[in-house]
Amino acid sequence: MNCQVIINTQSGRADRLDVKKILERHTNFDDQITVSYLRNVEDWTDNCHKVIVCGGDGTLYSALNKYAIKPDTQLVYVACGTLNENACFKKNLTDVGLVNDKLVFSYVMATGVFTSIGYDCTTEDKQKHKKLAYWKKALLSYEITPQDICVVTPHWTWHKPTALMMLLRSDRCFGFRFNKMYKDNTTYILLVSAKDPLKTTTLPKLFRCFFMGFDKPYFTEDIVFAPIDSATLKVPSNTEFCIDGEKVTFDNNTVRISSRHLDNAVTIDYGCLH
């Protein structure tokens, strides 16, 4: 079997990878193995039956959208990023979030306050300060910019100035394990209103979400947290989203959210670091 091992050297813990252990765990004696140190997804191969990608959450996002939608490709993800939100609690990935029927994400899609830290932190900061790099960036970039966001689900609608919108397929984000009602293969939505751009009025709401968490659906005038099967989002033009740690901007104002079952489950391994 043709097997490609791709290592993202810019991920937070790539220098701690044990390549020998990766090969022992995830390849067979008769595999034709190639090991590549590549960052740009454009340089990744298209002609392998097994692909082992090593990196952070953004690397997994790229791999899912290139390989996981192919029924004849076996994908293995070896976590060596800074936060590794998926690898912290999953051994495999069988379902993903689906955006506009073509783009997939594994654990988060968000816009609003703090979300830019997912793609703005430099490789140098992440490798030097680990998780603290994200928290430092959050403190320096804390700014409320209300966005006119409308969310329509089969059961309820939200339409108001919004400080944060997050679609979550995980029990955690930003390193905070706040989704206490998490169940596998379920998408949850978090909405936090922004009545004005003052930081002081929004900070208590963010504290309630990330430090107190949710163990059941939560609906108030200012905060919604609930599971959803599907949703249609109406957002301002050129809204920037953080999707699994990568920056994504959509051309149109309407974004459709659903889910997709993967033909081949993605194996997740967090045990290949020195």
XYZ file of C-alpha atoms in Angstrom:
274
model
C 0.000 0.000 0.000
C 1.293 3.479 -0.845
C 1.653 5.371 2.443
C 2.540 9.040 2.815
C 3.650 10.483 6.180
C 3.275 14.282 6.218
C 4.817 16.273 9.065
C 3.925 19.924 9.578
C 7.144 21.317 11.023
C 5.394 24.560 12.022
C 3.068 22.855 14.523
C 3.688 23.555 18.190
C 5.297 20.217 19.136
C 6.623 18.904 15.833
C 10.134 18.849 17.302
C 8.977 16.219 19.815
C 7.617 13.726 17.276
C 8.867 10.157 17.452
C 8.755 9.199 13.765
C 9.884 5.637 14.498
C 6.924 5.146 16.840
C 4.551 6.556 14.202
C 5.758 4.036 11.643
C 5.532 1.159 14.134
C 1.955 2.023 15.088
C 0.416 2.981 11.777
C 2.246 1.248 8.932
C 2.720 -2.346 7.828
C 5.905 -4.091 6.708
C 4.774 -4.132 3.069
C 3.724 -0.449 2.912
C 5.618 1.738 0.454
C 6.364 4.635 2.804
C 7.361 8.201 2.002
C 8.023 10.733 4.774
C 7.644 14.419 3.843
C 8.101 17.607 5.827
C 5.543 19.890 4.221
C 3.464 22.826 5.433
C 1.365 23.827 2.412
C -1.556 21.545 1.665
C -1.042 22.252 -2.044
C 2.145 20.180 -1.839
C 0.453 17.136 -0.302
C 0.138 14.031 -2.453
C -3.078 12.918 -4.145
C -2.009 9.371 -4.902
C -1.824 7.434 -1.639
C -4.137 4.872 -0.078
C -2.938 5.741 3.431
C -2.018 9.224 4.617
C -0.576 9.951 8.074
C -0.613 13.668 8.866
C 1.241 15.070 11.873
C 0.417 18.530 13.166
C -2.125 20.599 15.063
C -5.858 21.155 14.711
C -5.370 23.230 11.552
C -3.395 20.396 9.975
C -6.244 18.003 10.685
C -8.693 20.491 9.117
C -6.623 20.567 5.908
C -6.297 16.781 5.862
C -10.013 16.225 6.370
C -10.917 18.468 3.447
C -8.320 16.858 1.173
C -8.498 13.184 2.142
C -11.373 12.252 4.454
C -13.999 12.819 1.769
C -12.278 10.216 -0.429
C -13.708 6.734 0.241
C -10.505 4.974 -0.913
C -8.108 6.855 1.399
C -7.278 5.839 4.967
C -6.423 8.873 7.099
C -4.446 8.859 10.352
C -3.926 12.041 12.364
C -0.971 12.238 14.761
C -1.373 15.219 17.081
C 1.680 17.372 17.688
C 0.097 20.815 17.893
C -0.248 23.171 20.842
C -3.842 22.611 21.997
C -4.850 19.460 20.071
C -8.500 19.916 21.003
C -9.633 16.782 19.140
C -6.868 14.500 20.341
C -7.506 15.381 23.974
C -10.680 13.301 24.065
C -11.135 11.378 20.786
C -9.529 8.193 19.499
C -11.229 8.363 16.119
C -13.411 10.655 14.098
C -16.492 9.280 12.356
C -18.634 12.380 11.775
C -17.767 15.968 10.908
C -19.527 19.293 10.591
C -20.480 20.223 7.037
C -20.474 23.796 5.720
C -22.372 24.680 2.538
C -22.408 20.977 1.585
C -18.672 20.918 0.758
C -16.351 22.134 3.539
C -15.903 19.988 6.659
C -14.676 20.772 10.171
C -13.875 18.516 13.091
C -14.451 20.528 16.240
C -15.079 24.274 15.942
C -16.266 27.023 13.629
C -16.487 30.440 15.232
C -16.568 34.174 14.623
C -16.422 37.134 16.969
C -14.448 37.971 20.081
C -11.281 35.906 20.697
C -11.733 33.766 17.580
C -8.858 35.361 15.663
C -6.366 33.967 18.183
C -6.812 30.560 16.555
C -5.063 31.697 13.380
C -3.127 34.801 14.534
C -0.727 33.159 16.989
C 2.708 32.805 15.429
C 4.535 29.508 15.214
C 7.343 30.978 17.306
C 4.958 31.968 20.123
C 3.231 28.590 20.120
C 6.478 26.652 20.197
C 7.916 28.866 22.928
C 4.901 29.500 25.190
C 2.566 26.563 24.319
C -1.003 27.204 25.561
C 0.013 30.505 27.152
C 0.547 31.909 23.664
C -3.208 31.743 23.019
C -4.156 33.222 26.391
C -1.675 36.079 25.974
C -3.067 36.787 22.521
C -6.609 36.734 23.909
C -5.794 39.382 26.523
C -4.112 41.619 23.975
C -6.857 41.250 21.357
C -9.951 41.509 23.578
C -12.233 43.784 21.596
C -15.993 43.628 21.115
C -17.205 44.283 17.573
C -20.949 43.527 17.422
C -21.966 41.648 14.291
C -25.476 41.438 12.900
C -25.975 37.661 12.877
C -29.126 35.672 12.224
C -29.292 31.957 13.050
C -32.283 29.926 11.881
C -32.738 26.345 13.106
C -35.763 24.065 12.716
C -36.853 24.977 16.271
C -35.755 28.541 17.057
C -34.255 31.747 15.606
C -31.666 34.213 16.879
C -31.236 37.646 15.277
C -29.386 40.379 17.134
C -25.964 42.046 17.491
C -23.618 39.225 18.434
C -20.242 39.220 20.197
C -19.504 35.528 19.665
C -20.947 32.704 17.589
C -19.410 29.257 17.951
C -20.361 25.922 16.407
C -18.756 23.218 18.524
C -18.278 19.474 18.054
C -16.157 19.032 21.151
C -16.302 19.256 24.914
C -13.822 22.146 24.875
C -12.411 25.144 23.048
C -9.681 27.704 23.858
C -8.485 25.091 26.357
C -11.703 25.444 28.415
C -13.734 22.274 28.929
C -17.107 23.985 29.176
C -19.420 21.735 27.128
C -20.513 19.386 29.904
C -23.381 18.012 27.818
C -21.131 16.841 24.997
C -22.121 13.723 23.050
C -20.186 12.328 20.124
C -21.258 13.311 16.590
C -23.335 16.269 17.808
C -22.978 19.932 16.876
C -23.619 22.573 19.533
C -24.047 26.288 19.018
C -23.012 29.072 21.388
C -24.331 32.596 20.855
C -23.435 35.590 23.022
C -25.132 38.926 22.422
C -23.386 42.290 22.223
C -25.787 45.051 23.167
C -22.975 47.574 22.876
C -19.226 47.474 22.224
C -18.316 47.916 25.900
C -16.010 45.199 27.162
C -17.411 45.391 30.686
C -20.909 44.314 29.685
C -19.788 41.306 27.634
C -17.058 39.968 29.899
C -19.469 38.543 32.558
C -21.340 36.669 29.820
C -18.123 35.154 28.496
C -17.106 34.204 32.026
C -20.454 32.463 32.518
C -19.947 30.446 29.314
C -16.336 29.342 29.607
C -15.834 29.061 33.362
C -19.253 27.820 34.502
C -20.068 25.810 31.380
C -23.296 24.103 30.336
C -24.764 20.759 31.375
C -28.100 21.301 29.599
C -29.510 23.539 26.835
C -29.430 27.188 27.875
C -31.642 29.935 26.435
C -31.677 33.542 27.680
C -31.944 36.912 26.007
C -28.152 37.235 25.902
C -26.817 33.642 25.707
C -27.851 30.516 23.827
C -26.125 27.155 24.072
C -27.872 24.148 22.532
C -27.394 21.135 20.257
C -28.518 21.544 16.651
C -29.031 19.191 13.717
C -28.762 21.937 11.129
C -28.806 25.715 10.856
C -28.726 28.552 8.348
C -26.491 31.485 9.255
C -26.916 35.002 7.894
C -23.713 36.942 8.458
C -22.218 40.224 7.213
C -20.220 40.122 3.980
C -16.636 38.865 4.283
C -17.097 37.638 7.845
C -13.919 35.948 9.053
C -14.355 32.556 10.714
C -11.883 30.466 12.650
C -12.468 26.878 11.537
C -10.368 24.334 13.431
C -7.677 26.974 13.873
C -7.661 28.170 10.246
C -8.953 31.490 8.892
C -11.828 31.101 6.416
C -13.885 33.858 4.746
C -17.043 33.074 2.784
C -18.030 35.021 -0.326
C -21.757 35.095 0.357
C -23.841 36.046 3.385
C -25.622 32.718 3.816
C -23.835 29.757 5.400
C -25.556 26.380 5.812
C -24.509 24.046 8.615
C -25.200 20.315 8.788
C -23.143 17.149 9.407
C -21.590 14.334 7.416
C -20.667 10.740 8.205
C -17.203 9.726 7.018
C -16.890 6.574 4.916
C -13.625 5.728 6.712
C -13.132 6.727 10.342
C -10.078 8.903 10.946
C -7.695 7.449 13.526
C -6.434 10.001 16.074
C -3.165 9.401 17.942
C -1.725 11.631 20.667
C 0.910 9.200 21.896
C 3.796 9.721 19.468
C 5.689 12.480 21.252
C 9.013 12.113 23.049
